[in-house]
Amino acid sequence: MTGRADANRRRIMDIALAELLRDADASMDQIARAAGVVRRTVYGHFPSRDALIGALVDDAAEAVAAAQAEALRDVEDPARALARSMLAVWDIADGYRLLISLAQRSVTVEGIHRRLEPVRRECAAMLQQGLDAGRFVSPLPAVALAYVREQILFGLMQAVNDGVLAPQDAGRSAAVTALTAAGVPAAESADLVADLLSG
């Protein structure tokens, strides 16, 4: 793909994300109009609406992976690492939460899980480190705890979408819940997350 084609594709994706977050049923025609291009141009990059949503989910997964990697860099305490990664990932996921609900209708849940595999592997390694050090206590192996962490994020995204959790509370709630699921006492989890958010 040429530089110009890449730029056009990126622009269509950015506009499509904004349109789909505004109207989950936005058609390819609406997206093309919003992007100021003809429908054929959009279809030239994305053969179907599902392909476009899949590309947006790929983008979200890459952004989540980058945010987690940055959050885990140079952090020795596994509990602090878990809290930092949850807060960083939530910041990214929150921007995509309506898209994730939409994607679950058009991209298979298996497809979303596959896209998040690198994030899950990195998280499992961090959780294993915490279990080995006795910082985390769980009857679950690290890989299973990584799935629990992922489902906490999905569950809280849906809770925000459904209006049962305030968006401004969700990142903190996600981090505290992940820490307590890993066996860190609730009061300590809340204090650690509050410390990170105040810093």
Short mmCIF file of C-alpha atoms in Angstrom, two decimals:
data_model
loop_
_atom_site.label_atom_id
_atom_site.label_comp_id
_atom_site.label_asym_id
_atom_site.label_seq_id
_atom_site.Cartn_x
_atom_site.Cartn_y
_atom_site.Cartn_z
CA MET A 1 0.00 0.00 0.00
CA THR A 2 1.37 3.44 -0.90
CA GLY A 3 1.80 6.19 1.67
CA ARG A 4 -1.26 7.98 0.31
CA ALA A 5 -3.36 4.82 0.38
CA ASP A 6 -2.23 4.17 3.96
CA ALA A 7 -3.20 7.72 4.92
CA ASN A 8 -6.62 7.32 3.26
CA ARG A 9 -7.19 4.01 5.03
CA ARG A 10 -6.19 5.53 8.38
CA ARG A 11 -8.48 8.52 7.83
CA ILE A 12 -11.42 6.27 6.91
CA MET A 13 -10.79 4.18 10.03
CA ASP A 14 -10.65 7.24 12.29
CA ILE A 15 -13.87 8.62 10.84
CA ALA A 16 -15.54 5.20 10.92
CA LEU A 17 -14.69 4.82 14.61
CA ALA A 18 -16.21 8.23 15.39
CA GLU A 19 -19.32 7.45 13.31
CA LEU A 20 -19.81 3.99 14.82
CA LEU A 21 -19.40 5.34 18.35
CA ARG A 22 -22.01 7.97 17.52
CA ASP A 23 -24.34 5.53 15.74
CA ALA A 24 -23.65 1.81 16.12
CA ASP A 25 -25.76 1.14 13.03
CA ALA A 26 -23.86 3.57 10.78
CA SER A 27 -23.72 2.18 7.25
CA MET A 28 -20.78 2.15 4.87
CA ASP A 29 -22.59 4.94 2.96
CA GLN A 30 -22.76 7.10 6.09
CA ILE A 31 -19.10 6.45 6.81
CA ALA A 32 -18.13 7.32 3.22
CA ARG A 33 -20.13 10.58 3.38
CA ALA A 34 -18.57 11.52 6.72
CA ALA A 35 -15.12 10.78 5.27
CA GLY A 36 -15.87 12.87 2.18
CA VAL A 37 -15.25 9.98 -0.20
CA VAL A 38 -17.38 7.83 -2.46
CA ARG A 39 -18.56 4.47 -1.18
CA ARG A 40 -16.30 2.66 -3.63
CA THR A 41 -13.26 4.18 -1.90
CA VAL A 42 -14.32 2.77 1.46
CA TYR A 43 -15.00 -0.64 -0.11
CA GLY A 44 -11.61 -0.46 -1.80
CA HIS A 45 -10.00 -0.59 1.64
CA PHE A 46 -12.61 -2.69 3.46
CA PRO A 47 -14.66 -5.25 1.48
CA SER A 48 -17.47 -5.22 4.07
CA ARG A 49 -18.69 -3.46 7.18
CA ASP A 50 -17.55 -6.47 9.22
CA ALA A 51 -14.05 -6.15 7.73
CA LEU A 52 -13.98 -2.48 8.72
CA ILE A 53 -15.09 -3.30 12.27
CA GLY A 54 -12.50 -6.08 12.39
CA ALA A 55 -9.79 -3.59 11.41
CA LEU A 56 -10.95 -1.22 14.15
CA VAL A 57 -10.83 -4.07 16.69
CA ASP A 58 -7.29 -4.88 15.50
CA ASP A 59 -6.39 -1.24 16.10
CA ALA A 60 -7.89 -1.37 19.59
CA ALA A 61 -5.97 -4.58 20.41
CA GLU A 62 -2.69 -3.00 19.26
CA ALA A 63 -3.36 0.11 21.35
CA VAL A 64 -4.17 -2.04 24.40
CA ALA A 65 -0.95 -4.05 23.93
CA ALA A 66 1.13 -0.86 23.68
CA ALA A 67 -0.53 0.69 26.74
CA GLN A 68 0.02 -2.45 28.81
CA ALA A 69 3.66 -2.79 27.74
CA GLU A 70 4.31 0.82 28.73
CA ALA A 71 2.52 0.39 32.07
CA LEU A 72 4.57 -2.71 32.95
CA ARG A 73 7.92 -1.18 32.03
CA ASP A 74 10.32 -0.87 35.00
CA VAL A 75 7.76 -1.80 37.68
CA GLU A 76 9.05 -4.34 40.20
CA ASP A 77 6.04 -4.84 42.49
CA PRO A 78 3.60 -7.21 40.73
CA ALA A 79 0.58 -5.62 42.44
CA ARG A 80 1.63 -2.17 41.30
CA ALA A 81 2.27 -3.56 37.81
CA LEU A 82 -1.20 -5.13 37.69
CA ALA A 83 -2.88 -1.92 38.88
CA ARG A 84 -0.90 0.23 36.44
CA SER A 85 -1.69 -2.09 33.54
CA MET A 86 -5.41 -2.13 34.38
CA LEU A 87 -5.55 1.68 34.55
CA ALA A 88 -3.60 2.07 31.30
CA VAL A 89 -5.62 -0.55 29.45
CA TRP A 90 -8.89 0.92 30.74
CA ASP A 91 -7.93 4.33 29.33
CA ILE A 92 -7.65 2.73 25.89
CA ALA A 93 -10.59 0.33 26.26
CA ASP A 94 -12.92 3.08 27.45
CA GLY A 95 -12.51 4.86 24.12
CA TYR A 96 -13.49 1.67 22.31
CA ARG A 97 -16.11 0.25 24.70
CA LEU A 98 -19.11 0.91 22.46
CA LEU A 99 -17.15 -0.50 19.52
CA ILE A 100 -16.40 -3.69 21.49
CA SER A 101 -20.13 -4.19 22.11
CA LEU A 102 -20.71 -3.65 18.40
CA ALA A 103 -17.83 -5.95 17.47
CA GLN A 104 -19.28 -8.77 19.51
CA ARG A 105 -22.18 -8.73 17.04
CA SER A 106 -20.01 -8.78 13.91
CA VAL A 107 -16.56 -10.09 14.91
CA THR A 108 -16.74 -13.39 16.75
CA VAL A 109 -15.90 -13.33 20.44
CA GLU A 110 -13.25 -15.91 19.53
CA GLY A 111 -11.79 -13.38 17.09
CA ILE A 112 -11.59 -10.73 19.81
CA HIS A 113 -9.93 -13.18 22.21
CA ARG A 114 -7.44 -14.18 19.51
CA ARG A 115 -6.52 -10.55 18.91
CA LEU A 116 -5.88 -10.09 22.64
CA GLU A 117 -3.66 -13.18 22.96
CA PRO A 118 -0.36 -11.20 23.13
CA VAL A 119 -1.80 -8.97 25.86
CA ARG A 120 -3.04 -12.02 27.78
CA ARG A 121 0.36 -13.76 27.54
CA GLU A 122 2.19 -10.70 28.86
CA CYS A 123 -0.35 -10.35 31.66
CA ALA A 124 -0.05 -14.05 32.58
CA ALA A 125 3.74 -13.67 32.88
CA MET A 126 3.30 -10.70 35.23
CA LEU A 127 0.68 -12.59 37.26
CA GLN A 128 2.97 -15.65 37.48
CA GLN A 129 5.71 -13.43 38.85
CA GLY A 130 3.32 -12.18 41.53
CA LEU A 131 2.18 -15.71 42.40
CA ASP A 132 5.79 -16.92 42.61
CA ALA A 133 6.71 -14.01 44.88
CA GLY A 134 3.68 -14.60 47.12
CA ARG A 135 2.33 -11.13 46.27
CA PHE A 136 -0.72 -12.70 44.67
CA VAL A 137 -2.68 -15.59 46.19
CA SER A 138 -5.12 -17.52 44.05
CA PRO A 139 -6.29 -21.08 43.50
CA LEU A 140 -6.14 -20.28 39.78
CA PRO A 141 -3.02 -20.59 37.62
CA ALA A 142 -1.65 -17.36 36.14
CA VAL A 143 -3.07 -18.04 32.68
CA ALA A 144 -6.58 -18.44 34.10
CA LEU A 145 -6.13 -15.25 36.15
CA ALA A 146 -5.21 -13.44 32.93
CA TYR A 147 -8.59 -14.49 31.51
CA VAL A 148 -10.30 -13.26 34.69
CA ARG A 149 -8.58 -9.89 34.29
CA GLU A 150 -9.75 -9.68 30.67
CA GLN A 151 -13.33 -10.48 31.62
CA ILE A 152 -13.26 -7.85 34.36
CA LEU A 153 -12.49 -5.31 31.64
CA PHE A 154 -15.22 -6.58 29.31
CA GLY A 155 -17.74 -6.81 32.15
CA LEU A 156 -17.10 -3.28 33.36
CA MET A 157 -17.20 -1.90 29.80
CA GLN A 158 -20.65 -3.42 29.47
CA ALA A 159 -21.65 -2.07 32.90
CA VAL A 160 -20.70 1.43 31.75
CA ASN A 161 -22.54 0.93 28.44
CA ASP A 162 -25.64 -0.20 30.36
CA GLY A 163 -25.47 2.78 32.70
CA VAL A 164 -24.93 0.84 35.93
CA LEU A 165 -21.38 2.12 36.49
CA ALA A 166 -20.24 5.71 36.06
CA PRO A 167 -17.49 6.02 33.40
CA GLN A 168 -15.32 8.11 35.74
CA ASP A 169 -15.35 5.26 38.32
CA ALA A 170 -14.71 2.40 35.94
CA GLY A 171 -10.91 2.52 35.58
CA ARG A 172 -10.40 2.61 39.35
CA SER A 173 -12.99 -0.14 39.81
CA ALA A 174 -11.31 -2.32 37.16
CA ALA A 175 -7.90 -2.00 38.80
CA VAL A 176 -9.17 -2.65 42.36
CA THR A 177 -11.25 -5.62 41.19
CA ALA A 178 -8.30 -7.17 39.31
CA LEU A 179 -6.06 -6.80 42.36
CA THR A 180 -8.61 -8.36 44.71
CA ALA A 181 -9.20 -11.19 42.22
CA ALA A 182 -5.45 -11.86 42.41
CA GLY A 183 -5.66 -12.08 46.20
CA VAL A 184 -4.51 -8.62 47.26
CA PRO A 185 -6.60 -7.46 50.25
CA ALA A 186 -9.36 -5.03 49.29
CA ALA A 187 -8.16 -2.14 51.47
CA GLU A 188 -4.60 -2.47 50.18
CA SER A 189 -5.89 -2.69 46.59
CA ALA A 190 -7.95 0.48 47.01
CA ASP A 191 -5.03 2.35 48.58
CA LEU A 192 -2.61 1.28 45.86
CA VAL A 193 -4.95 2.36 43.07
CA ALA A 194 -5.71 5.67 44.83
CA ASP A 195 -1.95 6.27 45.12
CA LEU A 196 -1.44 5.62 41.40
CA LEU A 197 -4.35 7.87 40.43
CA SER A 198 -3.14 10.71 42.64
CA GLY A 199 0.41 10.49 41.27
#
